[in-house]
PDB file of C-alpha atoms in Angstrom:
ATOM      1  CA  UNK C   1     -12.889  15.362  63.554  1.00  0.00           C
ATOM      2  CA  UNK C   2     -12.634  17.476  60.440  1.00  0.00           C
ATOM      3  CA  UNK C   3     -12.324  15.894  57.018  1.00  0.00           C
ATOM      4  CA  UNK C   4      -9.519  16.765  54.578  1.00  0.00           C
ATOM      5  CA  UNK C   5     -10.380  19.489  52.087  1.00  0.00           C
ATOM      6  CA  UNK C   6     -13.218  21.158  53.968  1.00  0.00           C
ATOM      7  CA  UNK C   7     -11.795  24.645  53.400  1.00  0.00           C
ATOM      8  CA  UNK C   8     -10.303  24.296  49.946  1.00  0.00           C
ATOM      9  CA  UNK C   9     -11.601  26.226  46.978  1.00  0.00           C
ATOM     10  CA  UNK C  10     -12.511  24.156  43.942  1.00  0.00           C
ATOM     11  CA  UNK C  11     -13.100  26.896  41.411  1.00  0.00           C
ATOM     12  CA  UNK C  12      -9.608  26.569  39.952  1.00  0.00           C
ATOM     13  CA  UNK C  13     -10.211  22.831  39.418  1.00  0.00           C
ATOM     14  CA  UNK C  14     -13.381  23.601  37.517  1.00  0.00           C
ATOM     15  CA  UNK C  15     -11.509  26.036  35.294  1.00  0.00           C
ATOM     16  CA  UNK C  16      -8.673  23.568  34.797  1.00  0.00           C
ATOM     17  CA  UNK C  17     -11.172  20.834  33.899  1.00  0.00           C
ATOM     18  CA  UNK C  18     -12.872  23.117  31.395  1.00  0.00           C
ATOM     19  CA  UNK C  19      -9.519  23.931  29.826  1.00  0.00           C
ATOM     20  CA  UNK C  20      -8.679  20.249  29.468  1.00  0.00           C
ATOM     21  CA  UNK C  21     -12.070  19.224  28.102  1.00  0.00           C
ATOM     22  CA  UNK C  22     -12.572  22.181  25.795  1.00  0.00           C
ATOM     23  CA  UNK C  23     -12.816  21.041  22.210  1.00  0.00           C
ATOM     24  CA  UNK C  24     -14.110  24.300  20.808  1.00  0.00           C
ATOM     25  CA  UNK C  25     -10.877  25.461  19.159  1.00  0.00           C
ATOM     26  CA  UNK C  26     -11.394  26.657  15.611  1.00  0.00           C
ATOM     27  CA  UNK C  27      -9.075  24.994  13.095  1.00  0.00           C
ATOM     28  CA  UNK C  28      -7.623  27.513  10.651  1.00  0.00           C
ATOM     29  CA  UNK C  29      -6.079  25.092   8.201  1.00  0.00           C
ATOM     30  CA  UNK C  30      -5.914  21.330   8.057  1.00  0.00           C
ATOM     31  CA  UNK C  31      -3.486  18.980   6.438  1.00  0.00           C
ATOM     32  CA  UNK C  32      -3.812  15.187   6.527  1.00  0.00           C
ATOM     33  CA  UNK C  33      -3.032  14.070  10.072  1.00  0.00           C
ATOM     34  CA  UNK C  34      -2.419  17.604  11.311  1.00  0.00           C
ATOM     35  CA  UNK C  35      -4.665  20.423  12.499  1.00  0.00           C
ATOM     36  CA  UNK C  36      -3.392  23.974  12.756  1.00  0.00           C
ATOM     37  CA  UNK C  37      -5.150  26.184  15.288  1.00  0.00           C
ATOM     38  CA  UNK C  38      -5.072  29.939  15.226  1.00  0.00           C
ATOM     39  CA  UNK C  39      -3.656  31.343  18.459  1.00  0.00           C
ATOM     40  CA  UNK C  40      -6.172  34.186  18.243  1.00  0.00           C
ATOM     41  CA  UNK C  41      -9.038  31.655  18.345  1.00  0.00           C
ATOM     42  CA  UNK C  42      -7.948  30.354  21.757  1.00  0.00           C
ATOM     43  CA  UNK C  43      -9.352  31.920  24.902  1.00  0.00           C
ATOM     44  CA  UNK C  44      -7.616  30.946  28.121  1.00  0.00           C
ATOM     45  CA  UNK C  45     -10.446  32.282  30.269  1.00  0.00           C
ATOM     46  CA  UNK C  46     -13.124  30.379  28.344  1.00  0.00           C
ATOM     47  CA  UNK C  47     -15.701  33.086  29.060  1.00  0.00           C
ATOM     48  CA  UNK C  48     -17.540  32.114  25.904  1.00  0.00           C
ATOM     49  CA  UNK C  49     -17.587  28.358  26.639  1.00  0.00           C
ATOM     50  CA  UNK C  50     -20.903  26.696  27.308  1.00  0.00           C
ATOM     51  CA  UNK C  51     -21.262  25.312  30.828  1.00  0.00           C
ATOM     52  CA  UNK C  52     -23.095  22.034  31.267  1.00  0.00           C
ATOM     53  CA  UNK C  53     -26.047  22.091  33.645  1.00  0.00           C
ATOM     54  CA  UNK C  54     -25.094  20.969  37.128  1.00  0.00           C
ATOM     55  CA  UNK C  55     -28.585  21.241  38.586  1.00  0.00           C
ATOM     56  CA  UNK C  56     -29.840  17.701  38.014  1.00  0.00           C
ATOM     57  CA  UNK C  57     -27.468  15.693  40.145  1.00  0.00           C
ATOM     58  CA  UNK C  58     -28.352  13.789  43.306  1.00  0.00           C
ATOM     59  CA  UNK C  59     -25.980  15.137  45.948  1.00  0.00           C
ATOM     60  CA  UNK C  60     -26.169  12.186  48.337  1.00  0.00           C
ATOM     61  CA  UNK C  61     -25.580   9.499  45.715  1.00  0.00           C
ATOM     62  CA  UNK C  62     -22.383   7.487  45.903  1.00  0.00           C
ATOM     63  CA  UNK C  63     -21.115   4.571  43.854  1.00  0.00           C
ATOM     64  CA  UNK C  64     -21.175   1.006  45.193  1.00  0.00           C
ATOM     65  CA  UNK C  65     -18.097   0.239  47.269  1.00  0.00           C
ATOM     66  CA  UNK C  66     -16.384  -1.953  44.664  1.00  0.00           C
ATOM     67  CA  UNK C  67     -16.509   0.885  42.121  1.00  0.00           C
ATOM     68  CA  UNK C  68     -15.509   3.497  44.713  1.00  0.00           C
ATOM     69  CA  UNK C  69     -12.578   1.299  45.787  1.00  0.00           C
ATOM     70  CA  UNK C  70     -11.446   0.979  42.168  1.00  0.00           C
ATOM     71  CA  UNK C  71     -11.678   4.737  41.552  1.00  0.00           C
ATOM     72  CA  UNK C  72      -9.814   5.636  44.747  1.00  0.00           C
ATOM     73  CA  UNK C  73      -7.110   3.085  43.902  1.00  0.00           C
ATOM     74  CA  UNK C  74      -6.763   4.477  40.364  1.00  0.00           C
ATOM     75  CA  UNK C  75      -6.507   8.025  41.734  1.00  0.00           C
ATOM     76  CA  UNK C  76      -3.787   7.168  44.245  1.00  0.00           C
ATOM     77  CA  UNK C  77      -1.831   5.072  41.723  1.00  0.00           C
ATOM     78  CA  UNK C  78      -1.955   7.558  38.849  1.00  0.00           C
ATOM     79  CA  UNK C  79      -2.513  11.111  40.100  1.00  0.00           C
ATOM     80  CA  UNK C  80      -1.286  11.207  43.672  1.00  0.00           C
ATOM     81  CA  UNK C  81       2.383  10.310  43.005  1.00  0.00           C
ATOM     82  CA  UNK C  82       2.784  13.350  40.728  1.00  0.00           C
ATOM     83  CA  UNK C  83       0.324  15.714  42.385  1.00  0.00           C
ATOM     84  CA  UNK C  84      -0.007  14.840  46.110  1.00  0.00           C
ATOM     85  CA  UNK C  85      -2.584  17.412  47.209  1.00  0.00           C
ATOM     86  CA  UNK C  86      -4.465  15.016  49.501  1.00  0.00           C
ATOM     87  CA  UNK C  87      -2.997  13.436  52.610  1.00  0.00           C
ATOM     88  CA  UNK C  88      -3.228   9.800  51.527  1.00  0.00           C
ATOM     89  CA  UNK C  89      -3.214   8.108  54.942  1.00  0.00           C
ATOM     90  CA  UNK C  90      -5.766  10.427  56.502  1.00  0.00           C
ATOM     91  CA  UNK C  91      -7.969  10.440  53.408  1.00  0.00           C
ATOM     92  CA  UNK C  92      -7.981   6.635  53.071  1.00  0.00           C
ATOM     93  CA  UNK C  93      -8.896   6.262  56.748  1.00  0.00           C
ATOM     94  CA  UNK C  94     -11.756   8.712  56.331  1.00  0.00           C
ATOM     95  CA  UNK C  95     -12.825   7.013  53.087  1.00  0.00           C
ATOM     96  CA  UNK C  96     -12.925   3.561  54.719  1.00  0.00           C
ATOM     97  CA  UNK C  97     -14.900   4.964  57.636  1.00  0.00           C
ATOM     98  CA  UNK C  98     -17.333   6.681  55.236  1.00  0.00           C
ATOM     99  CA  UNK C  99     -18.076   3.414  53.425  1.00  0.00           C
ATOM    100  CA  UNK C 100     -18.088   1.027  56.391  1.00  0.00           C
ATOM    101  CA  UNK C 101     -19.784   3.047  59.130  1.00  0.00           C
ATOM    102  CA  UNK C 102     -23.336   4.206  58.280  1.00  0.00           C
ATOM    103  CA  UNK C 103     -23.261   6.695  61.184  1.00  0.00           C
ATOM    104  CA  UNK C 104     -20.367   8.714  59.735  1.00  0.00           C
ATOM    105  CA  UNK C 105     -21.575  12.025  58.302  1.00  0.00           C
ATOM    106  CA  UNK C 106     -18.641  13.979  56.840  1.00  0.00           C
ATOM    107  CA  UNK C 107     -19.012  17.591  55.785  1.00  0.00           C
ATOM    108  CA  UNK C 108     -20.053  18.676  52.310  1.00  0.00           C
ATOM    109  CA  UNK C 109     -16.534  19.804  51.448  1.00  0.00           C
ATOM    110  CA  UNK C 110     -15.038  16.387  52.190  1.00  0.00           C
ATOM    111  CA  UNK C 111     -17.703  14.671  50.099  1.00  0.00           C
ATOM    112  CA  UNK C 112     -16.929  17.187  47.335  1.00  0.00           C
ATOM    113  CA  UNK C 113     -13.228  16.215  47.489  1.00  0.00           C
ATOM    114  CA  UNK C 114     -14.208  12.532  47.392  1.00  0.00           C
ATOM    115  CA  UNK C 115     -16.320  13.174  44.297  1.00  0.00           C
ATOM    116  CA  UNK C 116     -13.405  15.023  42.673  1.00  0.00           C
ATOM    117  CA  UNK C 117     -11.235  11.971  43.314  1.00  0.00           C
ATOM    118  CA  UNK C 118     -13.973   9.851  41.698  1.00  0.00           C
ATOM    119  CA  UNK C 119     -14.273  12.273  38.754  1.00  0.00           C
ATOM    120  CA  UNK C 120     -10.539  12.368  38.052  1.00  0.00           C
ATOM    121  CA  UNK C 121     -10.210   8.587  38.289  1.00  0.00           C
ATOM    122  CA  UNK C 122     -13.334   7.985  36.189  1.00  0.00           C
ATOM    123  CA  UNK C 123     -11.990  10.285  33.483  1.00  0.00           C
ATOM    124  CA  UNK C 124      -8.622   8.539  33.597  1.00  0.00           C
ATOM    125  CA  UNK C 125     -10.205   5.082  33.314  1.00  0.00           C
ATOM    126  CA  UNK C 126     -12.379   6.300  30.450  1.00  0.00           C
ATOM    127  CA  UNK C 127      -9.315   7.533  28.560  1.00  0.00           C
ATOM    128  CA  UNK C 128      -7.291   4.449  29.476  1.00  0.00           C
ATOM    129  CA  UNK C 129     -10.058   1.989  28.680  1.00  0.00           C
ATOM    130  CA  UNK C 130      -9.893   0.130  31.999  1.00  0.00           C
ATOM    131  CA  UNK C 131     -13.022   1.542  33.614  1.00  0.00           C
ATOM    132  CA  UNK C 132     -15.677  -0.455  35.389  1.00  0.00           C
ATOM    133  CA  UNK C 133     -18.976  -0.616  33.579  1.00  0.00           C
ATOM    134  CA  UNK C 134     -22.317  -0.466  35.316  1.00  0.00           C
ATOM    135  CA  UNK C 135     -23.225   0.977  38.664  1.00  0.00           C
ATOM    136  CA  UNK C 136     -20.895   3.992  38.718  1.00  0.00           C
ATOM    137  CA  UNK C 137     -21.528   7.477  37.370  1.00  0.00           C
ATOM    138  CA  UNK C 138     -19.513   9.059  34.630  1.00  0.00           C
ATOM    139  CA  UNK C 139     -16.868  11.668  35.413  1.00  0.00           C
ATOM    140  CA  UNK C 140     -19.315  14.510  34.647  1.00  0.00           C
ATOM    141  CA  UNK C 141     -21.758  13.343  37.320  1.00  0.00           C
ATOM    142  CA  UNK C 142     -19.025  13.060  39.942  1.00  0.00           C
ATOM    143  CA  UNK C 143     -17.687  16.484  38.997  1.00  0.00           C
ATOM    144  CA  UNK C 144     -21.171  18.055  39.032  1.00  0.00           C
ATOM    145  CA  UNK C 145     -21.792  16.599  42.481  1.00  0.00           C
ATOM    146  CA  UNK C 146     -18.449  17.955  43.755  1.00  0.00           C
ATOM    147  CA  UNK C 147     -19.146  21.376  42.278  1.00  0.00           C
ATOM    148  CA  UNK C 148     -22.612  21.619  43.790  1.00  0.00           C
ATOM    149  CA  UNK C 149     -21.423  20.416  47.198  1.00  0.00           C
ATOM    150  CA  UNK C 150     -18.517  22.826  47.343  1.00  0.00           C
ATOM    151  CA  UNK C 151     -19.991  26.039  46.007  1.00  0.00           C
ATOM    152  CA  UNK C 152     -22.894  26.677  48.424  1.00  0.00           C
ATOM    153  CA  UNK C 153     -25.334  28.376  46.051  1.00  0.00           C
ATOM    154  CA  UNK C 154     -22.669  30.397  44.233  1.00  0.00           C
ATOM    155  CA  UNK C 155     -24.004  31.189  40.790  1.00  0.00           C
ATOM    156  CA  UNK C 156     -22.019  30.139  37.778  1.00  0.00           C
TER     157      UNK C 156
END
């Protein structure tokens, strides 16, 4: 049985994530409560942006089930209704099997998709202030794990 997302490319998600997280815009003029940014200072391609190191992440690590359950629930309640790129029923069945059956060994691509779900939900909970503290990784760790699992030694 194949897992959802095994053949999807994740490079565009990385670029999208960089675009959203980029805080390197150069303010041209500031007024109280307002920042004006020069259009010429923006770079859509972000070729000059610094890329965080993704080398020091444990690829087989996963959060405890109560944190994973919370993140998956947040993802499907907040992101999935507007952007349904994952088959919810199939994915949730695979997710439950992954956490309850120690003999299940999904492919690297599926685990990468799972970590992207964790990363998106962790970022959302961080911004919304309803995240779980403790045993889970931050959104950067989940994203780094997804990137490393999906890119098969492709150099940044």
